Amino acid sequence: MRKQLLLFVTMATFTGKTMAQETFMDIVINYTPTSLHYGDNNKDLKDFKKGYWGIQAGASFQAGINEYFSLVPELYFVMKGGRLKNNNPLTGQETKIRFNTLDLPVMGRLHLCNLYLNAGPVISYNIGGRLKTESNGNLSGGKSKMEFGSELGTYSRWDAGLQFGMGYEFKFKKSRLLLDLRYHYGMVDIGNGADMYNRYFNMNILLSKKWKKNPLEKKKSRDLAFWEAYDEQLANPLK
C-alpha cells in the first residue's frame, strides 16, 4: 500500500511539473450569474434577492513560473448586478441593477496534477450601468442610466476586491478545457454609502490554446543552457 501511495505521489508530481511549465491563452465567453451584497441590510433582503445573469467575455493568460506555480493575468468584460423582488424593504418594488464592467484579476495559480487553486486581487472599472424598476400599483416603474461619482445617490466607477477558488483541467493534444469555480469578494461600497458590494460565485468554462513561447521562461532556459555547457566542460576538460 505504501509503495502504491509513493508511486501515485511521484506521478502526480511529474504531471504537475509538465502542466505548470506550459503557457496557455484562454478565451472566455460565458453567460454567468452575479449578485450584490447589501452590507448591514443583506440579512433583511435575503428572501428578496435574486441573481443577475449576464455575459462575460475576455481572455486569460497563464504563464508558468516554476514547476508548480503560474501567474495568470486576465481581462474580462462582465455584465453584473442583482435583482430584488417586489415589496422588498429597500426599494419597495421589483428592481434590477446592472453594471457593465471591465475586470482585471491577477491570479496566482498552484498546480496539483489536473487540479489547481486560484487566488489574487481584482480591480474593476464600471463603464456604465442601468437601473430598472417595475410598477406595482403603489410605485411607478421606469428605467434610468446610472450616474457615477462620489456623492450619495451615485455609483463608484472603481471597484476592487479578491477572487479565489479552484479549477480542473481537461488536457488535449494541442489545447485544453478548464472548468473554473471562483468567488468574487468585492471590498468597495459601489453605492457610495448605500452598502452595495459585488460579491458572487460563478463558474467559467475556458477553452485554451497552448502559447508558443513563455516570456517568463526565457531567462530560465538561457541559464539552464549555460550550466549544462559548464558541466560538460568540467566533465571533458580536454574537449
Tab-separated table of C-alpha atoms in Angstrom:
chain	number	residue	atom	x	y	z
A	1	MET	CA	0.000	0.000	0.000
A	2	ARG	CA	2.844	2.381	0.859
A	3	LYS	CA	4.565	1.641	-2.450
A	4	GLN	CA	1.363	2.358	-4.359
A	5	LEU	CA	0.893	5.644	-2.490
A	6	LEU	CA	4.506	6.643	-3.186
A	7	LEU	CA	4.057	5.817	-6.880
A	8	PHE	CA	0.875	7.927	-7.036
A	9	VAL	CA	2.581	10.943	-5.400
A	10	THR	CA	5.559	10.630	-7.753
A	11	MET	CA	3.329	10.514	-10.835
A	12	ALA	CA	1.295	13.474	-9.557
A	13	THR	CA	4.475	15.477	-9.031
A	14	PHE	CA	5.793	14.941	-12.549
A	15	THR	CA	2.354	15.592	-14.053
A	16	GLY	CA	2.161	18.881	-12.134
A	17	LYS	CA	5.582	19.914	-13.434
A	18	THR	CA	4.565	19.360	-17.041
A	19	MET	CA	1.340	21.343	-16.726
A	20	ALA	CA	2.722	24.271	-14.760
A	21	GLN	CA	5.624	24.845	-17.152
A	22	GLU	CA	3.292	25.273	-20.108
A	23	THR	CA	1.802	28.582	-21.185
A	24	PHE	CA	-1.772	28.980	-22.417
A	25	MET	CA	-4.042	31.679	-23.749
A	26	ASP	CA	-7.629	31.088	-22.572
A	27	ILE	CA	-10.680	32.540	-24.322
A	28	VAL	CA	-13.810	33.035	-22.212
A	29	ILE	CA	-17.373	33.608	-23.429
A	30	ASN	CA	-19.939	32.800	-20.737
A	31	TYR	CA	-23.426	33.571	-19.579
A	32	THR	CA	-22.826	33.755	-15.865
A	33	PRO	CA	-24.711	34.705	-12.664
A	34	THR	CA	-23.642	37.558	-10.377
A	35	SER	CA	-25.221	39.067	-7.277
A	36	LEU	CA	-24.982	42.063	-4.946
A	37	HIS	CA	-24.369	42.123	-1.210
A	38	TYR	CA	-26.128	44.904	0.732
A	39	GLY	CA	-23.960	45.084	3.825
A	40	ASP	CA	-25.938	45.579	7.038
A	41	ASN	CA	-29.205	45.297	5.062
A	42	ASN	CA	-28.294	41.999	3.438
A	43	LYS	CA	-29.955	39.838	6.111
A	44	ASP	CA	-33.280	41.695	5.755
A	45	LEU	CA	-33.097	41.405	1.957
A	46	LYS	CA	-32.073	37.734	1.869
A	47	ASP	CA	-35.535	36.434	0.861
A	48	PHE	CA	-35.942	39.143	-1.791
A	49	LYS	CA	-32.568	38.825	-3.509
A	50	LYS	CA	-32.099	37.178	-6.907
A	51	GLY	CA	-29.042	36.828	-9.084
A	52	TYR	CA	-28.433	38.623	-12.354
A	53	TRP	CA	-27.386	36.620	-15.411
A	54	GLY	CA	-25.106	38.435	-17.840
A	55	ILE	CA	-22.447	37.999	-20.495
A	56	GLN	CA	-18.796	37.526	-19.578
A	57	ALA	CA	-16.205	37.708	-22.353
A	58	GLY	CA	-12.452	38.090	-22.314
A	59	ALA	CA	-9.104	36.358	-22.111
A	60	SER	CA	-6.819	34.744	-19.539
A	61	PHE	CA	-3.054	34.243	-19.952
A	62	GLN	CA	-1.322	31.531	-17.908
A	63	ALA	CA	2.466	31.854	-17.714
A	64	GLY	CA	4.360	29.130	-15.829
A	65	ILE	CA	6.956	30.414	-13.345
A	66	ASN	CA	8.212	27.165	-11.838
A	67	GLU	CA	7.217	23.516	-11.558
A	68	TYR	CA	4.026	24.132	-9.583
A	69	PHE	CA	3.178	27.819	-9.838
A	70	SER	CA	1.807	30.079	-12.585
A	71	LEU	CA	0.930	33.759	-12.853
A	72	VAL	CA	-2.445	34.367	-14.526
A	73	PRO	CA	-3.409	37.932	-15.563
A	74	GLU	CA	-6.938	38.212	-17.000
A	75	LEU	CA	-9.162	40.819	-18.633
A	76	TYR	CA	-12.945	40.448	-18.878
A	77	PHE	CA	-16.000	42.433	-19.855
A	78	VAL	CA	-18.754	41.418	-17.426
A	79	MET	CA	-22.424	42.346	-17.195
A	80	LYS	CA	-23.005	42.063	-13.439
A	81	GLY	CA	-25.597	43.178	-10.914
A	82	GLY	CA	-28.562	41.930	-8.941
A	83	ARG	CA	-32.340	41.865	-8.645
A	84	LEU	CA	-34.768	42.494	-5.814
A	85	LYS	CA	-38.295	41.102	-5.710
A	86	ASN	CA	-41.428	43.195	-5.290
A	87	ASN	CA	-42.192	44.632	-1.816
A	88	ASN	CA	-38.593	44.374	-0.666
A	89	PRO	CA	-37.716	46.652	2.302
A	90	LEU	CA	-35.081	48.617	0.349
A	91	THR	CA	-36.882	49.835	-2.811
A	92	GLY	CA	-40.431	48.536	-2.248
A	93	GLN	CA	-40.739	47.263	-5.815
A	94	GLU	CA	-39.097	44.835	-8.228
A	95	THR	CA	-35.700	46.275	-9.078
A	96	LYS	CA	-32.934	45.279	-11.493
A	97	ILE	CA	-29.436	46.729	-11.233
A	98	ARG	CA	-26.875	46.132	-13.967
A	99	PHE	CA	-23.267	47.242	-14.293
A	100	ASN	CA	-21.181	46.964	-17.477
A	101	THR	CA	-17.732	46.319	-16.050
A	102	LEU	CA	-14.123	45.656	-17.031
A	103	ASP	CA	-12.471	43.240	-14.582
A	104	LEU	CA	-8.699	42.850	-14.296
A	105	PRO	CA	-7.790	39.944	-11.950
A	106	VAL	CA	-4.176	38.885	-11.413
A	107	MET	CA	-4.207	35.356	-10.035
A	108	GLY	CA	-1.575	33.141	-8.519
A	109	ARG	CA	-2.215	29.546	-9.589
A	110	LEU	CA	-0.968	26.482	-7.665
A	111	HIS	CA	-0.978	23.295	-9.782
A	112	LEU	CA	-1.791	19.913	-8.233
A	113	CYS	CA	-1.938	17.469	-11.151
A	114	ASN	CA	-5.068	18.347	-13.159
A	115	LEU	CA	-6.447	20.289	-10.203
A	116	TYR	CA	-5.385	23.873	-9.447
A	117	LEU	CA	-6.052	26.557	-6.819
A	118	ASN	CA	-6.505	30.268	-7.669
A	119	ALA	CA	-6.223	33.422	-5.553
A	120	GLY	CA	-5.455	37.057	-6.245
A	121	PRO	CA	-6.605	40.690	-6.322
A	122	VAL	CA	-9.019	42.139	-8.876
A	123	ILE	CA	-9.565	45.740	-9.985
A	124	SER	CA	-12.799	46.680	-11.773
A	125	TYR	CA	-13.947	49.715	-13.743
A	126	ASN	CA	-17.660	50.366	-14.311
A	127	ILE	CA	-18.139	51.585	-17.867
A	128	GLY	CA	-21.863	52.173	-17.437
A	129	GLY	CA	-24.990	50.807	-15.855
A	130	ARG	CA	-28.771	50.775	-15.726
A	131	LEU	CA	-31.422	50.761	-13.028
A	132	LYS	CA	-34.857	49.340	-13.876
A	133	THR	CA	-37.921	49.248	-11.610
A	134	GLU	CA	-41.322	47.656	-12.193
A	135	SER	CA	-44.605	49.348	-11.321
A	136	ASN	CA	-46.533	47.627	-8.519
A	137	GLY	CA	-49.609	49.853	-8.160
A	138	ASN	CA	-48.141	51.976	-5.381
A	139	LEU	CA	-44.892	52.898	-7.079
A	140	SER	CA	-44.318	53.737	-10.741
A	141	GLY	CA	-41.667	51.896	-12.714
A	142	GLY	CA	-39.053	53.099	-15.128
A	143	LYS	CA	-35.519	52.864	-16.496
A	144	SER	CA	-32.586	55.143	-15.833
A	145	LYS	CA	-28.888	55.216	-16.572
A	146	MET	CA	-26.550	55.142	-13.618
A	147	GLU	CA	-24.777	58.292	-12.615
A	148	PHE	CA	-21.206	57.844	-11.439
A	149	GLY	CA	-19.371	59.975	-8.938
A	150	SER	CA	-18.548	60.109	-5.236
A	151	GLU	CA	-21.787	61.603	-3.854
A	152	LEU	CA	-24.651	59.724	-2.231
A	153	GLY	CA	-27.134	58.663	-4.930
A	154	THR	CA	-24.390	57.967	-7.462
A	155	TYR	CA	-22.243	54.892	-8.046
A	156	SER	CA	-18.500	54.365	-7.934
A	157	ARG	CA	-16.611	53.875	-11.178
A	158	TRP	CA	-13.892	51.861	-9.459
A	159	ASP	CA	-14.198	48.616	-7.554
A	160	ALA	CA	-11.602	46.301	-6.038
A	161	GLY	CA	-11.583	43.008	-4.223
A	162	LEU	CA	-10.322	39.443	-4.162
A	163	GLN	CA	-11.046	36.365	-6.242
A	164	PHE	CA	-10.298	32.825	-5.098
A	165	GLY	CA	-11.345	29.320	-5.993
A	166	MET	CA	-10.281	26.182	-7.789
A	167	GLY	CA	-10.462	24.523	-11.178
A	168	TYR	CA	-9.870	21.365	-13.146
A	169	GLU	CA	-8.032	20.934	-16.437
A	170	PHE	CA	-9.052	18.576	-19.241
A	171	LYS	CA	-5.991	18.361	-21.441
A	172	PHE	CA	-5.908	17.502	-25.151
A	173	LYS	CA	-3.080	17.260	-27.663
A	174	LYS	CA	-2.848	20.944	-28.638
A	175	SER	CA	-5.412	22.557	-26.368
A	176	ARG	CA	-7.250	22.162	-23.072
A	177	LEU	CA	-10.589	22.844	-21.428
A	178	LEU	CA	-10.807	24.402	-17.954
A	179	LEU	CA	-13.665	24.219	-15.502
A	180	ASP	CA	-13.034	27.170	-13.183
A	181	LEU	CA	-15.024	27.755	-9.964
A	182	ARG	CA	-14.441	31.123	-8.328
A	183	TYR	CA	-15.787	33.510	-5.698
A	184	HIS	CA	-15.578	37.271	-6.234
A	185	TYR	CA	-15.395	39.243	-2.977
A	186	GLY	CA	-15.912	42.963	-3.650
A	187	MET	CA	-14.449	45.244	-0.969
A	188	VAL	CA	-15.629	48.655	-2.234
A	189	ASP	CA	-19.065	50.112	-1.489
A	190	ILE	CA	-20.026	50.866	-5.097
A	191	GLY	CA	-23.205	52.549	-3.821
A	192	ASN	CA	-21.193	55.357	-2.147
A	193	GLY	CA	-22.601	54.834	1.326
A	194	ALA	CA	-25.611	52.739	0.290
A	195	ASP	CA	-23.950	49.455	1.336
A	196	MET	CA	-23.686	47.738	-2.063
A	197	TYR	CA	-20.902	45.292	-2.891
A	198	ASN	CA	-20.192	42.935	-5.774
A	199	ARG	CA	-19.969	39.504	-4.127
A	200	TYR	CA	-20.828	36.379	-6.051
A	201	PHE	CA	-19.858	32.845	-7.005
A	202	ASN	CA	-19.573	31.859	-10.649
A	203	MET	CA	-18.399	29.030	-12.864
A	204	ASN	CA	-16.368	29.569	-16.022
A	205	ILE	CA	-15.593	27.247	-18.915
A	206	LEU	CA	-12.385	28.257	-20.674
A	207	LEU	CA	-11.087	26.931	-23.979
A	208	SER	CA	-7.324	27.238	-24.249
A	209	LYS	CA	-4.639	27.085	-26.883
A	210	LYS	CA	-1.019	26.459	-25.993
A	211	TRP	CA	1.181	29.544	-26.294
A	212	LYS	CA	4.288	29.039	-28.416
A	213	LYS	CA	6.651	30.725	-26.010
A	214	ASN	CA	6.514	31.585	-22.324
A	215	PRO	CA	8.083	35.042	-21.723
A	216	LEU	CA	8.818	34.150	-18.092
A	217	GLU	CA	10.876	31.099	-19.084
A	218	LYS	CA	13.330	32.902	-21.385
A	219	LYS	CA	15.900	33.740	-18.731
A	220	LYS	CA	15.455	30.355	-17.044
A	221	SER	CA	16.162	28.488	-20.302
A	222	ARG	CA	19.248	30.613	-21.019
A	223	ASP	CA	20.671	29.988	-17.544
A	224	LEU	CA	19.976	26.252	-17.842
A	225	ALA	CA	21.836	26.076	-21.168
A	226	PHE	CA	24.830	27.886	-19.626
A	227	TRP	CA	25.112	25.493	-16.676
A	228	GLU	CA	24.700	22.443	-18.905
A	229	ALA	CA	27.588	23.660	-21.064
A	230	TYR	CA	29.634	24.389	-17.936
A	231	ASP	CA	29.044	20.883	-16.545
A	232	GLU	CA	30.040	19.345	-19.867
A	233	GLN	CA	33.288	21.380	-19.860
A	234	LEU	CA	34.131	20.132	-16.367
A	235	ALA	CA	33.454	16.530	-17.344
A	236	ASN	CA	35.577	16.811	-20.530
A	237	PRO	CA	38.370	19.386	-19.839
A	238	LEU	CA	40.356	18.369	-22.932
A	239	LYS	CA	37.458	18.614	-25.336
